[in-house]
Amino acid sequence: MQLTDATTGQSVSIPDGLIWTDEFDWSPVESNQSYSLTGALIIEQATKQAGRPVSLAADDDMNWARRTVVETLRLWSATAGRRMTLVIAGVSRTVMFAADNAITAKPVKNIPQYADADVFHLAVNFIEVTE
């Protein structure tokens, strides 16, 4: 998977072992149901324009990322409104980091991790937005 910053054009490779865990948990249809004073059912529906979650995670033996990748993602997630292009299975999506829990990274080894080649268990959460 490739993640590219829309402003700078800088790219980072996200480990292919990560899986889009909530790909089919979202519906583009929003619905609201209520009853009128006469008891009639009123159903309002509309198609969502954006907001689909894109959560990338995997089991601990599949979600390893080097410290350099984790650092880049952490720095990018610290900028509000940053738009990026995420390519998953050849399909490009415009995404932003989710406001809560954008990145989770824990050392694979239980020792201090300071070298660029050190590896972490990684999970990343995005929100798909309109272009």
Coordinates of N, CA and C in Angstrom, one line a residue, residues 10-99:
Q10 N 5.1 13.7 -1.1 CA 6.0 12.7 -0.4 C 5.1 11.4 -0.1
S11 N 5.8 10.3 -0.3 CA 5.1 9.0 -0.2 C 5.7 8.2 0.9
V12 N 4.9 7.3 1.4 CA 5.4 6.3 2.4 C 4.7 5.0 2.1
S13 N 5.5 3.9 2.2 CA 4.9 2.5 1.9 C 4.3 2.0 3.2
I14 N 3.1 1.6 3.3 CA 2.5 1.0 4.4 C 2.6 -0.5 4.2
P15 N 2.9 -1.3 5.3 CA 3.1 -2.7 5.1 C 1.9 -3.4 4.5
D16 N 2.1 -4.3 3.5 CA 1.1 -5.0 2.8 C 0.4 -6.0 3.7
G17 N 1.0 -6.3 4.9 CA 0.4 -7.2 5.8 C -0.8 -6.6 6.5
L18 N -1.0 -5.3 6.4 CA -2.2 -4.7 7.1 C -3.4 -4.9 6.2
I19 N -4.5 -5.1 6.9 CA -5.8 -5.4 6.2 C -6.8 -4.3 6.5
W20 N -7.6 -4.0 5.5 CA -8.7 -3.0 5.7 C -9.8 -3.8 6.5
T21 N -9.8 -3.6 7.8 CA -10.6 -4.5 8.7 C -12.1 -4.1 8.7
D22 N -12.4 -2.8 8.4 CA -13.8 -2.4 8.4 C -14.3 -2.0 7.0
E23 N -13.8 -2.7 6.0 CA -14.2 -2.4 4.6 C -15.7 -2.5 4.3
F24 N -16.3 -3.5 4.9 CA -17.7 -3.7 4.7 C -18.6 -3.4 5.8
D25 N -18.1 -2.6 6.8 CA -18.9 -2.3 8.0 C -19.6 -0.9 7.8
W26 N -19.5 -0.3 6.7 CA -20.0 1.1 6.6 C -21.0 1.1 5.4
S27 N -22.1 1.8 5.6 CA -23.1 2.0 4.6 C -23.1 3.4 4.1
P28 N -23.2 3.6 2.8 CA -23.3 5.0 2.3 C -24.7 5.6 2.5
V29 N -25.6 4.8 2.9 CA -27.0 5.3 3.1 C -27.2 5.7 4.6
E30 N -27.7 6.9 4.8 CA -28.1 7.4 6.1 C -29.6 7.4 6.1
S31 N -30.1 7.0 7.2 CA -31.6 6.9 7.3 C -32.1 7.4 8.7
N32 N -33.2 8.1 8.7 CA -33.8 8.6 9.9 C -35.3 8.2 9.8
Q33 N -35.8 7.6 10.9 CA -37.2 7.2 10.9 C -37.9 7.9 12.1
S34 N -39.1 8.5 11.8 CA -39.8 9.1 12.9 C -41.3 8.9 12.6
Y35 N -42.2 9.2 13.5 CA -43.6 9.2 13.3 C -44.2 10.6 13.4
S36 N -45.1 10.8 12.5 CA -45.8 12.1 12.5 C -46.9 12.1 13.6
L37 N -47.5 13.3 13.8 CA -48.6 13.4 14.8 C -49.8 12.5 14.5
T38 N -49.9 12.1 13.2 CA -51.0 11.2 12.8 C -50.7 9.7 13.0
G39 N -49.4 9.5 13.3 CA -48.9 8.1 13.5 C -48.3 7.5 12.2
A40 N -48.2 8.3 11.1 CA -47.6 7.9 9.9 C -46.1 7.8 10.0
L41 N -45.5 6.8 9.5 CA -44.1 6.6 9.5 C -43.5 7.5 8.5
I42 N -42.5 8.3 8.9 CA -41.7 9.2 8.0 C -40.3 8.6 7.9
I43 N -39.9 8.3 6.7 CA -38.5 7.8 6.5 C -37.8 8.8 5.6
E44 N -36.6 9.3 6.1 CA -35.8 10.1 5.3 C -34.5 9.4 5.1
Q45 N -34.0 9.4 3.8 CA -32.8 8.7 3.5 C -32.0 9.6 2.5
A46 N -30.7 9.5 2.7 CA -29.8 10.3 1.8 C -28.5 9.5 1.7
T47 N -27.7 9.8 0.7 CA -26.4 9.1 0.5 C -25.3 10.0 1.1
K48 N -24.5 9.4 1.9 CA -23.4 10.1 2.5 C -22.4 10.5 1.4
Q49 N -21.8 11.6 1.6 CA -20.8 12.2 0.6 C -19.4 11.7 0.9
A50 N -19.1 11.4 2.2 CA -17.8 11.0 2.6 C -17.9 10.4 4.0
G51 N -16.7 10.1 4.6 CA -16.7 9.6 6.0 C -16.5 8.1 6.2
R52 N -16.3 7.4 5.1 CA -16.1 6.0 5.3 C -14.8 5.7 6.1
P53 N -14.8 4.9 7.1 CA -13.6 4.6 7.8 C -12.7 3.6 7.1
V54 N -11.4 3.8 7.1 CA -10.5 2.9 6.5 C -9.5 2.6 7.6
S55 N -9.7 1.5 8.3 CA -8.9 1.0 9.5 C -8.0 -0.1 9.0
L56 N -6.7 0.1 9.1 CA -5.7 -0.9 8.6 C -5.1 -1.5 9.8
A57 N -5.2 -2.8 10.0 CA -4.7 -3.5 11.1 C -4.4 -5.0 10.7
A58 N -3.8 -5.7 11.6 CA -3.6 -7.2 11.3 C -3.1 -7.8 12.6
D59 N -3.0 -9.1 12.6 CA -2.5 -9.9 13.7 C -1.0 -9.5 13.9
D60 N -0.5 -9.7 15.1 CA 0.9 -9.3 15.4 C 2.0 -9.9 14.5
D61 N 1.7 -11.0 13.8 CA 2.7 -11.5 12.9 C 2.7 -10.9 11.5
M62 N 1.7 -10.0 11.3 CA 1.5 -9.5 9.9 C 1.6 -8.0 9.9
N63 N 1.7 -7.3 11.0 CA 1.6 -5.8 11.0 C 2.9 -5.1 11.4
W64 N 4.0 -5.6 10.9 CA 5.3 -5.0 11.3 C 5.6 -3.8 10.4
A65 N 6.1 -2.7 11.0 CA 6.5 -1.6 10.2 C 7.8 -1.0 10.8
R66 N 8.7 -0.6 10.0 CA 9.9 0.0 10.5 C 9.7 1.4 11.1
R67 N 10.6 1.7 12.0 CA 10.4 3.0 12.8 C 10.3 4.2 11.9
T68 N 11.0 4.2 10.8 CA 10.9 5.3 9.8 C 9.5 5.5 9.3
V69 N 8.8 4.4 9.0 CA 7.4 4.5 8.6 C 6.5 5.1 9.7
V70 N 6.7 4.5 10.9 CA 5.9 5.0 12.0 C 6.1 6.5 12.3
E71 N 7.4 6.9 12.3 CA 7.7 8.3 12.5 C 7.0 9.2 11.5
T72 N 7.1 8.8 10.2 CA 6.5 9.6 9.1 C 5.0 9.7 9.3
L73 N 4.3 8.6 9.6 CA 2.9 8.6 9.9 C 2.5 9.5 11.1
R74 N 3.3 9.4 12.1 CA 3.1 10.2 13.3 C 3.2 11.7 13.0
L75 N 4.2 12.0 12.3 CA 4.4 13.5 11.9 C 3.2 14.0 11.0
W76 N 2.8 13.1 10.1 CA 1.7 13.5 9.2 C 0.4 13.7 9.9
S77 N 0.2 12.8 10.9 CA -1.1 12.8 11.6 C -1.2 14.0 12.6
A78 N -0.1 14.7 12.8 CA -0.1 15.8 13.7 C -0.5 17.1 13.0
T79 N -0.8 17.0 11.7 CA -1.3 18.2 10.9 C -2.8 18.0 10.6
A80 N -3.6 18.9 11.2 CA -5.0 18.9 11.0 C -5.4 19.1 9.5
G81 N -6.3 18.3 9.0 CA -6.8 18.5 7.6 C -5.9 18.0 6.5
R82 N -4.8 17.3 6.9 CA -3.9 16.8 5.8 C -4.7 15.7 5.0
R83 N -4.7 16.0 3.7 CA -5.3 15.0 2.8 C -4.2 14.2 2.1
M84 N -4.5 12.9 1.9 CA -3.5 12.0 1.3 C -4.2 11.1 0.4
T85 N -3.5 10.5 -0.5 CA -4.0 9.5 -1.4 C -3.5 8.1 -0.9
L86 N -4.4 7.2 -0.6 CA -4.1 5.9 -0.2 C -4.4 4.9 -1.3
V87 N -3.5 4.1 -1.7 CA -3.7 3.1 -2.8 C -3.8 1.8 -2.1
I88 N -5.0 1.2 -2.2 CA -5.2 -0.2 -1.7 C -5.6 -1.1 -2.9
A89 N -4.9 -2.1 -3.1 CA -5.2 -3.1 -4.2 C -5.4 -2.3 -5.5
G90 N -4.6 -1.3 -5.8 CA -4.7 -0.6 -7.1 C -5.8 0.5 -7.1
V91 N -6.5 0.7 -6.1 CA -7.6 1.7 -6.0 C -7.1 2.8 -5.2
S92 N -7.2 4.1 -5.7 CA -6.8 5.3 -5.0 C -8.0 5.8 -4.2
R93 N -7.7 6.2 -3.0 CA -8.8 6.8 -2.1 C -8.2 8.1 -1.5
T94 N -9.0 9.2 -1.4 CA -8.5 10.4 -0.7 C -8.9 10.2 0.7
V95 N -7.9 10.3 1.6 CA -8.2 10.0 3.1 C -7.5 11.1 3.9
M96 N -8.0 11.1 5.2 CA -7.4 11.9 6.2 C -7.2 11.0 7.4
F97 N -6.3 11.4 8.3 CA -6.2 10.6 9.5 C -7.5 10.7 10.4
A98 N -7.9 9.6 11.0 CA -9.0 9.7 11.9 C -8.6 10.5 13.1
A99 N -9.5 11.3 13.7 CA -9.2 12.2 14.7 C -8.8 11.5 16.0

